[in-house]
CSV table of C-alpha atoms (C1' of nucleotides) in Angstrom, one decimal:
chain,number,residue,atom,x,y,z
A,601,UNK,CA,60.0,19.0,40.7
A,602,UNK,CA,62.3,19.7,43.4
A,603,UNK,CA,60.5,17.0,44.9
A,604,UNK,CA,58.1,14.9,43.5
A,605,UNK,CA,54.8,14.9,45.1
A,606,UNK,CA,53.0,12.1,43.0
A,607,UNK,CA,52.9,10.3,45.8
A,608,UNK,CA,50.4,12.6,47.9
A,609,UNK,CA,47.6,12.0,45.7
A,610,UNK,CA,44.4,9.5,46.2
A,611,UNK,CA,45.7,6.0,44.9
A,612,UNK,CA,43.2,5.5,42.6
A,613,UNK,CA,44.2,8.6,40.8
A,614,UNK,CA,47.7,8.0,40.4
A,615,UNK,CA,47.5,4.7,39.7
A,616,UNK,CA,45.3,6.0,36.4
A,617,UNK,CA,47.9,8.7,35.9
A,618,UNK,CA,50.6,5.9,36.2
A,619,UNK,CA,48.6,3.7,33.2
A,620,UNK,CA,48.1,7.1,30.9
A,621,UNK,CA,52.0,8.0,31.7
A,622,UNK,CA,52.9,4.4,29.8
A,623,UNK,CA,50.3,5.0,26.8
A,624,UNK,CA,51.9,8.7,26.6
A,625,UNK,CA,54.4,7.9,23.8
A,626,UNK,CA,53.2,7.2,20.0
A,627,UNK,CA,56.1,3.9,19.9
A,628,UNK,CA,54.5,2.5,22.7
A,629,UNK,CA,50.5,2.7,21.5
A,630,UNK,CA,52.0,1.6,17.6
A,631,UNK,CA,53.4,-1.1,19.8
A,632,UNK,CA,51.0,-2.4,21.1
A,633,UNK,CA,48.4,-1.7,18.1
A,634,UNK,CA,51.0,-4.2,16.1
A,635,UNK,CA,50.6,-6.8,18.6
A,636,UNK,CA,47.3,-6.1,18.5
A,637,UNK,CA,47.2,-6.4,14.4
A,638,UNK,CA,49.2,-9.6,14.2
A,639,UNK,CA,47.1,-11.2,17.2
A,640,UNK,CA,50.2,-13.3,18.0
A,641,UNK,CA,53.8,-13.1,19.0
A,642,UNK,CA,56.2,-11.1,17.1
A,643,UNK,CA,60.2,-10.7,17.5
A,644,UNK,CA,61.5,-7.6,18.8
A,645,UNK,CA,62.9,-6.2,16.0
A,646,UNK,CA,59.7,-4.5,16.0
A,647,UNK,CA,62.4,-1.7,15.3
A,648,UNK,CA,62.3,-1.8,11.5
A,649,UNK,CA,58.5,-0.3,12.2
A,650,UNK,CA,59.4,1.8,13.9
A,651,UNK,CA,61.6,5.5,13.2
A,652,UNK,CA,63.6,4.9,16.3
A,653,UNK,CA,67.1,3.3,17.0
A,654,UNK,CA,66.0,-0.7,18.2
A,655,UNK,CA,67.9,-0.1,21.5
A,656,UNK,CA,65.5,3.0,22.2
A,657,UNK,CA,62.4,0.3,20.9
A,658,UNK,CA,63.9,-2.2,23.2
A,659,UNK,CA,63.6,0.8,26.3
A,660,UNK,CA,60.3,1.3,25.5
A,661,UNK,CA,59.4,-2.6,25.5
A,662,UNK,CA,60.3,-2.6,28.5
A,663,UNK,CA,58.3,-0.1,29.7
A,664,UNK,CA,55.8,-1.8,28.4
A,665,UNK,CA,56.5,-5.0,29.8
A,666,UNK,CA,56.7,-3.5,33.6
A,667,UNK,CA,53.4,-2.5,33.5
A,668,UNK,CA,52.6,-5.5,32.5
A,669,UNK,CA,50.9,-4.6,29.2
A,670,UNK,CA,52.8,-6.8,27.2
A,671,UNK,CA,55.1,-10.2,27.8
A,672,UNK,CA,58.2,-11.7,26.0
A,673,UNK,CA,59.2,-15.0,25.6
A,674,UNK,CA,63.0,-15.6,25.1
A,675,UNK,CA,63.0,-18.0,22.0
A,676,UNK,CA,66.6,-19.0,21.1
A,677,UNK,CA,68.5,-15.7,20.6
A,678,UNK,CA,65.6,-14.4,19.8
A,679,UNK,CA,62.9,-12.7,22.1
A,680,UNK,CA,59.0,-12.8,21.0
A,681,UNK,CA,56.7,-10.3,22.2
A,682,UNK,CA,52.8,-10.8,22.9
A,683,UNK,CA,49.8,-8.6,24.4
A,684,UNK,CA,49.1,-9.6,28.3
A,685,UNK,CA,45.6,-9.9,27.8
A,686,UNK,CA,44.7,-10.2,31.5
A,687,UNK,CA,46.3,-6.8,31.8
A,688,UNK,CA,44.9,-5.5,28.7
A,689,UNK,CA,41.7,-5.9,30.0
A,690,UNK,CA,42.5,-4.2,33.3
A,691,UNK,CA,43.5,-1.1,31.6
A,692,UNK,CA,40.9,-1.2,29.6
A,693,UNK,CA,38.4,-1.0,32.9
A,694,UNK,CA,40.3,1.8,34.5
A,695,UNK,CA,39.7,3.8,31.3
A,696,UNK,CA,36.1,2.9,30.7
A,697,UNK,CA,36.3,4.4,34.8
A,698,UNK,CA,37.8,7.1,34.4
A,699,UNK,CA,35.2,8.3,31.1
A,700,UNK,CA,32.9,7.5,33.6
A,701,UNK,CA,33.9,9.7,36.3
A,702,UNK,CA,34.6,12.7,34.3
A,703,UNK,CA,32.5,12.8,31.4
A,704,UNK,CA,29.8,15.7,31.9
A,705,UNK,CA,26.4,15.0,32.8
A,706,UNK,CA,23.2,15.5,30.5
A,707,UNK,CA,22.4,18.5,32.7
A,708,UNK,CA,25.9,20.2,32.8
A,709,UNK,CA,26.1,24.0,32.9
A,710,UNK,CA,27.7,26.6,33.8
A,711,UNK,CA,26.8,30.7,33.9
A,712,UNK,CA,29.2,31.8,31.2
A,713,UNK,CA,29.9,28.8,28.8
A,714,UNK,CA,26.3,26.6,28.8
B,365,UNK,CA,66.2,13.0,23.5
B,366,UNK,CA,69.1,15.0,21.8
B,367,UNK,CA,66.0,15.2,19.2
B,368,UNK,CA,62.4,15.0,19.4
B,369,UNK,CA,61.2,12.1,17.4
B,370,UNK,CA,57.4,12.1,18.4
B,371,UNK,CA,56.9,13.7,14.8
B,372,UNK,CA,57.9,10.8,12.7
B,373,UNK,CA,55.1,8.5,13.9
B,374,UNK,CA,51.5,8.4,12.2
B,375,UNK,CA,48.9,11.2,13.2
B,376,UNK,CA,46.3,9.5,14.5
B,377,UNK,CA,49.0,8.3,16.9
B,378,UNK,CA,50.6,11.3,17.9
B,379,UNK,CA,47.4,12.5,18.8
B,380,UNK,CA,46.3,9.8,21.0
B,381,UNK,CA,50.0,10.0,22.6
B,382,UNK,CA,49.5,13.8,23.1
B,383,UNK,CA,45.7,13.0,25.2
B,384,UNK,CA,47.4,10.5,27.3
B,385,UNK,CA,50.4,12.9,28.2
B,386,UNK,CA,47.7,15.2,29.8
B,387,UNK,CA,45.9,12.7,31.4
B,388,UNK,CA,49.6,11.5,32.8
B,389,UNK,CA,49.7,13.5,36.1
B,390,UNK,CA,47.1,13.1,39.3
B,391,UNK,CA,46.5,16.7,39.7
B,392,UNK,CA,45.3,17.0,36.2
B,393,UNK,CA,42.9,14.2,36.9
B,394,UNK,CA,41.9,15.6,39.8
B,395,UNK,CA,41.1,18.9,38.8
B,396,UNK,CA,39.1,17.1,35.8
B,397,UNK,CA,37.1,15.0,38.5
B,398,UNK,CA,36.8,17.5,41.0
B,399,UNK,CA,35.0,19.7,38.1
B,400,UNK,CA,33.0,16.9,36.9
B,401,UNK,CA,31.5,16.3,40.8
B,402,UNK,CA,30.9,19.9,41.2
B,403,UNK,CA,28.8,19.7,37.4
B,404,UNK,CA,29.7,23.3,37.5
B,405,UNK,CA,32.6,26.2,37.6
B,406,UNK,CA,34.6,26.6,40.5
B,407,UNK,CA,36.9,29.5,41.4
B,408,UNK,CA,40.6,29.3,40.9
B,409,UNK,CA,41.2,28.0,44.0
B,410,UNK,CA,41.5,24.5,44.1
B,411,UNK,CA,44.5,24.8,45.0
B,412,UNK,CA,43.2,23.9,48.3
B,413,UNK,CA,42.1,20.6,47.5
B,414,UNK,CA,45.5,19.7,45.9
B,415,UNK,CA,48.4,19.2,47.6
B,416,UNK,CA,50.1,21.2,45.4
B,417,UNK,CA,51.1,25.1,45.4
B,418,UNK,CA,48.9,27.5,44.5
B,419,UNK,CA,50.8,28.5,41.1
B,420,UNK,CA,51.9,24.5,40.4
B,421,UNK,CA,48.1,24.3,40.2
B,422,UNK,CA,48.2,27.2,38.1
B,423,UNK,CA,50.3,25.2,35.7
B,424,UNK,CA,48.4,22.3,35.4
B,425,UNK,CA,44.9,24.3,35.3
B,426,UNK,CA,46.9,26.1,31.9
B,427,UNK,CA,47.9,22.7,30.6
B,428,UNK,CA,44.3,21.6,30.5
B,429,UNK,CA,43.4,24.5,29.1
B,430,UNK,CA,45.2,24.4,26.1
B,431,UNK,CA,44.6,20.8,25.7
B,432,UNK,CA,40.5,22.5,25.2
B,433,UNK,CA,39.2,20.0,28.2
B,434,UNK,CA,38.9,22.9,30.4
B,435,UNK,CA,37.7,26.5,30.1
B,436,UNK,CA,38.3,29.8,32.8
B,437,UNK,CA,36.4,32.8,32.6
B,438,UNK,CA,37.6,35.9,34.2
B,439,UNK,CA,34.7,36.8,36.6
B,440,UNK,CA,35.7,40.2,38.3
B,441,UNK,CA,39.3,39.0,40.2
B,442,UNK,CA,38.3,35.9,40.3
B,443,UNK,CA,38.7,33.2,37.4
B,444,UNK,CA,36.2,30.3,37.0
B,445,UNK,CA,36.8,27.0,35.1
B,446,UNK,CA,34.6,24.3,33.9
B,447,UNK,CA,35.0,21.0,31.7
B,448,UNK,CA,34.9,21.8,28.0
B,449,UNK,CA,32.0,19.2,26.9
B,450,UNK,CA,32.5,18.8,23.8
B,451,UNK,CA,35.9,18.7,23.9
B,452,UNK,CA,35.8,15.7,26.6
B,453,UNK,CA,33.5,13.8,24.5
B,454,UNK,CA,36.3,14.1,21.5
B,455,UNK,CA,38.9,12.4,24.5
B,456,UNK,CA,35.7,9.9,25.2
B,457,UNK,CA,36.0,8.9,21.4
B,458,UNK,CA,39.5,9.4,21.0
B,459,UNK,CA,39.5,6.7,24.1
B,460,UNK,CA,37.2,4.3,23.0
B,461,UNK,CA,39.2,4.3,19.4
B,462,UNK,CA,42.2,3.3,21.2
B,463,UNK,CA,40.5,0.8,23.7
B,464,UNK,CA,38.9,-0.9,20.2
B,465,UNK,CA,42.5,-0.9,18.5
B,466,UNK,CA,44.0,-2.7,21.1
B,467,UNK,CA,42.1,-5.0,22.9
B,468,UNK,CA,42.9,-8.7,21.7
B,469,UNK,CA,40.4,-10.5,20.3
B,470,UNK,CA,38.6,-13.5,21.9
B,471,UNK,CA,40.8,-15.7,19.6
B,472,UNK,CA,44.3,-14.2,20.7
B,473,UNK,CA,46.6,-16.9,21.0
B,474,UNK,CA,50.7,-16.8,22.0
B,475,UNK,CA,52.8,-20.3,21.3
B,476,UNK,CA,53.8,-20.0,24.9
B,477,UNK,CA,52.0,-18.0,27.0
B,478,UNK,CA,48.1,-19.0,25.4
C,1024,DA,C1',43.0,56.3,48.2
C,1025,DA,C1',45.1,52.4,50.6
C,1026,DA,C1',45.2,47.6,51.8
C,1027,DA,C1',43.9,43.1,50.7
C,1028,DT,C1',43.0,39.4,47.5
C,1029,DA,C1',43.2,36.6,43.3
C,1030,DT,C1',45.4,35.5,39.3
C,1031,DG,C1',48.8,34.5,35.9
C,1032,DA,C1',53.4,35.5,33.8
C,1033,DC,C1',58.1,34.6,34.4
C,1034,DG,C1',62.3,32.5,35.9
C,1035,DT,C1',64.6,28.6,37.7
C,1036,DA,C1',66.0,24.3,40.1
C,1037,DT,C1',65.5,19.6,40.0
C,1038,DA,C1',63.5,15.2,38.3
C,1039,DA,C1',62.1,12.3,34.7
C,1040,DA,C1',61.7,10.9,29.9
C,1041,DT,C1',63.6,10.2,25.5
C,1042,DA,C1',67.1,8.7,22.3
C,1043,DC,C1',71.2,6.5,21.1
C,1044,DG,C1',75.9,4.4,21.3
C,1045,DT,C1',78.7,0.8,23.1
C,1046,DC,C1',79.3,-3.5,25.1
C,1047,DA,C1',78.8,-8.3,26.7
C,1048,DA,C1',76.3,-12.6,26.6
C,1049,DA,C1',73.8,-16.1,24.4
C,1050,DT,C1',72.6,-18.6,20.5
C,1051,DA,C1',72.7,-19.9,15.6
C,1052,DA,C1',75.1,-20.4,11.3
C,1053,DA,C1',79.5,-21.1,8.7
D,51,DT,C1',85.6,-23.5,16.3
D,52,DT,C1',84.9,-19.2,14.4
D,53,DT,C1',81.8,-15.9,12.8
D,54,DA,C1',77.5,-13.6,12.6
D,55,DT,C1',72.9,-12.3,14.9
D,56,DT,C1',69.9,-11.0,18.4
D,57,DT,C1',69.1,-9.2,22.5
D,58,DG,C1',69.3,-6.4,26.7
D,59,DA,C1',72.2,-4.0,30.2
D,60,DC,C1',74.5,0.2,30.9
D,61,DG,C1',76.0,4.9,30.4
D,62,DT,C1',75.0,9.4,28.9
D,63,DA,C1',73.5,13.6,26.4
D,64,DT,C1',69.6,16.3,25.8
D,65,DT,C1',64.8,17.5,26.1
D,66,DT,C1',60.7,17.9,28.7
D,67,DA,C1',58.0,17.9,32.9
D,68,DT,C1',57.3,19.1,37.5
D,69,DA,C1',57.3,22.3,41.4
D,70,DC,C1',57.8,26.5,43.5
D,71,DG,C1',59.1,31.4,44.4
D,72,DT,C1',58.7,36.1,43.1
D,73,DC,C1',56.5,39.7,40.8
D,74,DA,C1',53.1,42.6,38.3
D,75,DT,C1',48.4,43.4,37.4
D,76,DA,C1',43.6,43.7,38.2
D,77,DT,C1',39.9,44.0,41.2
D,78,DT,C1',37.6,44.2,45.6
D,79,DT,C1',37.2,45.8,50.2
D,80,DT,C1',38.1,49.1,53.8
DNA sequence: AAAATATGACGTATAAATACGTCAAATAAA
DNA sequence: TTTATTTGACGTATTTATACGTCATATTTT
């Protein structure tokens, strides 16, 4: 980047780039699909689902966790993990946006391709 | 990464993971939107509605072309691109798939945080 | 034909993401 | 108390993404 110019672009946009960025990695979406499954709390040795070292499952919690996707709950020595259903529903209104905003109308053309 | 792992993790996945990656980045969306609003082709300029150089545009425009959400057709010097319909209504599915995997149900419950 | 324009290929510098090992702290079990 | 577990912080190697400059090619325009 030499400089990253993320910054410069309508808020709205990156803010939607920002939520795709976190759902761009396959251990992050089977993470949160497995919360999804159990419908409760799990422990975060979610690693053994996973093919990834648990302290690279651990980084990627965590990602998850600052957007605010998911929450954790420190339990002893033991840390359980649940969806952030507020948050989960936010997301999923800035996607159903975003299909609505760039989907093609009924009447789409174009000279070459329609 | 010292080595990729994205290929040890269930299709359907990795494919969802790959969408998002291209959605990731405010110029892509952008250039999506900006094509969606015009409901047409536009020349390869839009460069001048990013704030981005001309060939960093370039990059993206090629990105999204090889996801298939775009197409450019060489018109004379010029090149014009346009959304890929049917390919975007594939990402609209793809999208709605995810959205139905992971939204908690009404009855989601968590010990601490419910 | 010569100059201007538009485009994309290519190289490259820097930033960010990914993956893991090691370590320390906190709790549970022995 | 000592030992074992669980967890996350931290450092770091490597890969990937981002951003741009330069150049070559193709087409208009003059």
């Amino acid at each position: 980047m030499v400089q990253s110019k993320t910054g410069l672009f309508e808020k709205g946009l990156t803010k939607k780039a920002e939520l795709f960025k976190v759902l761009a990695h396959p251990a992050r979406l089977q993470i949160l699909q497995f919360l999804s499954q159990t419908q409760n709390c799990i422990t975060g040795d979610i690693s053994d689902e996973l093919p990834l070292c648990r302290t690279t499952v651990n980084q990627h919690l965590t990602e998850l966790k600052n957007a605010g996707l998911i929450q954790g709950h420190i339990e002893g020595v033991r840390t359980k993990y649940c969806l952030e259903p507020e948050r989960i529903k936010e997301m999923k209104e800035l996607l159903v946006s975003f299909l609505e905003d760039i989907q093609p109308d009924d009447g789409y053309v174009c000279d070459k391709c329609g």
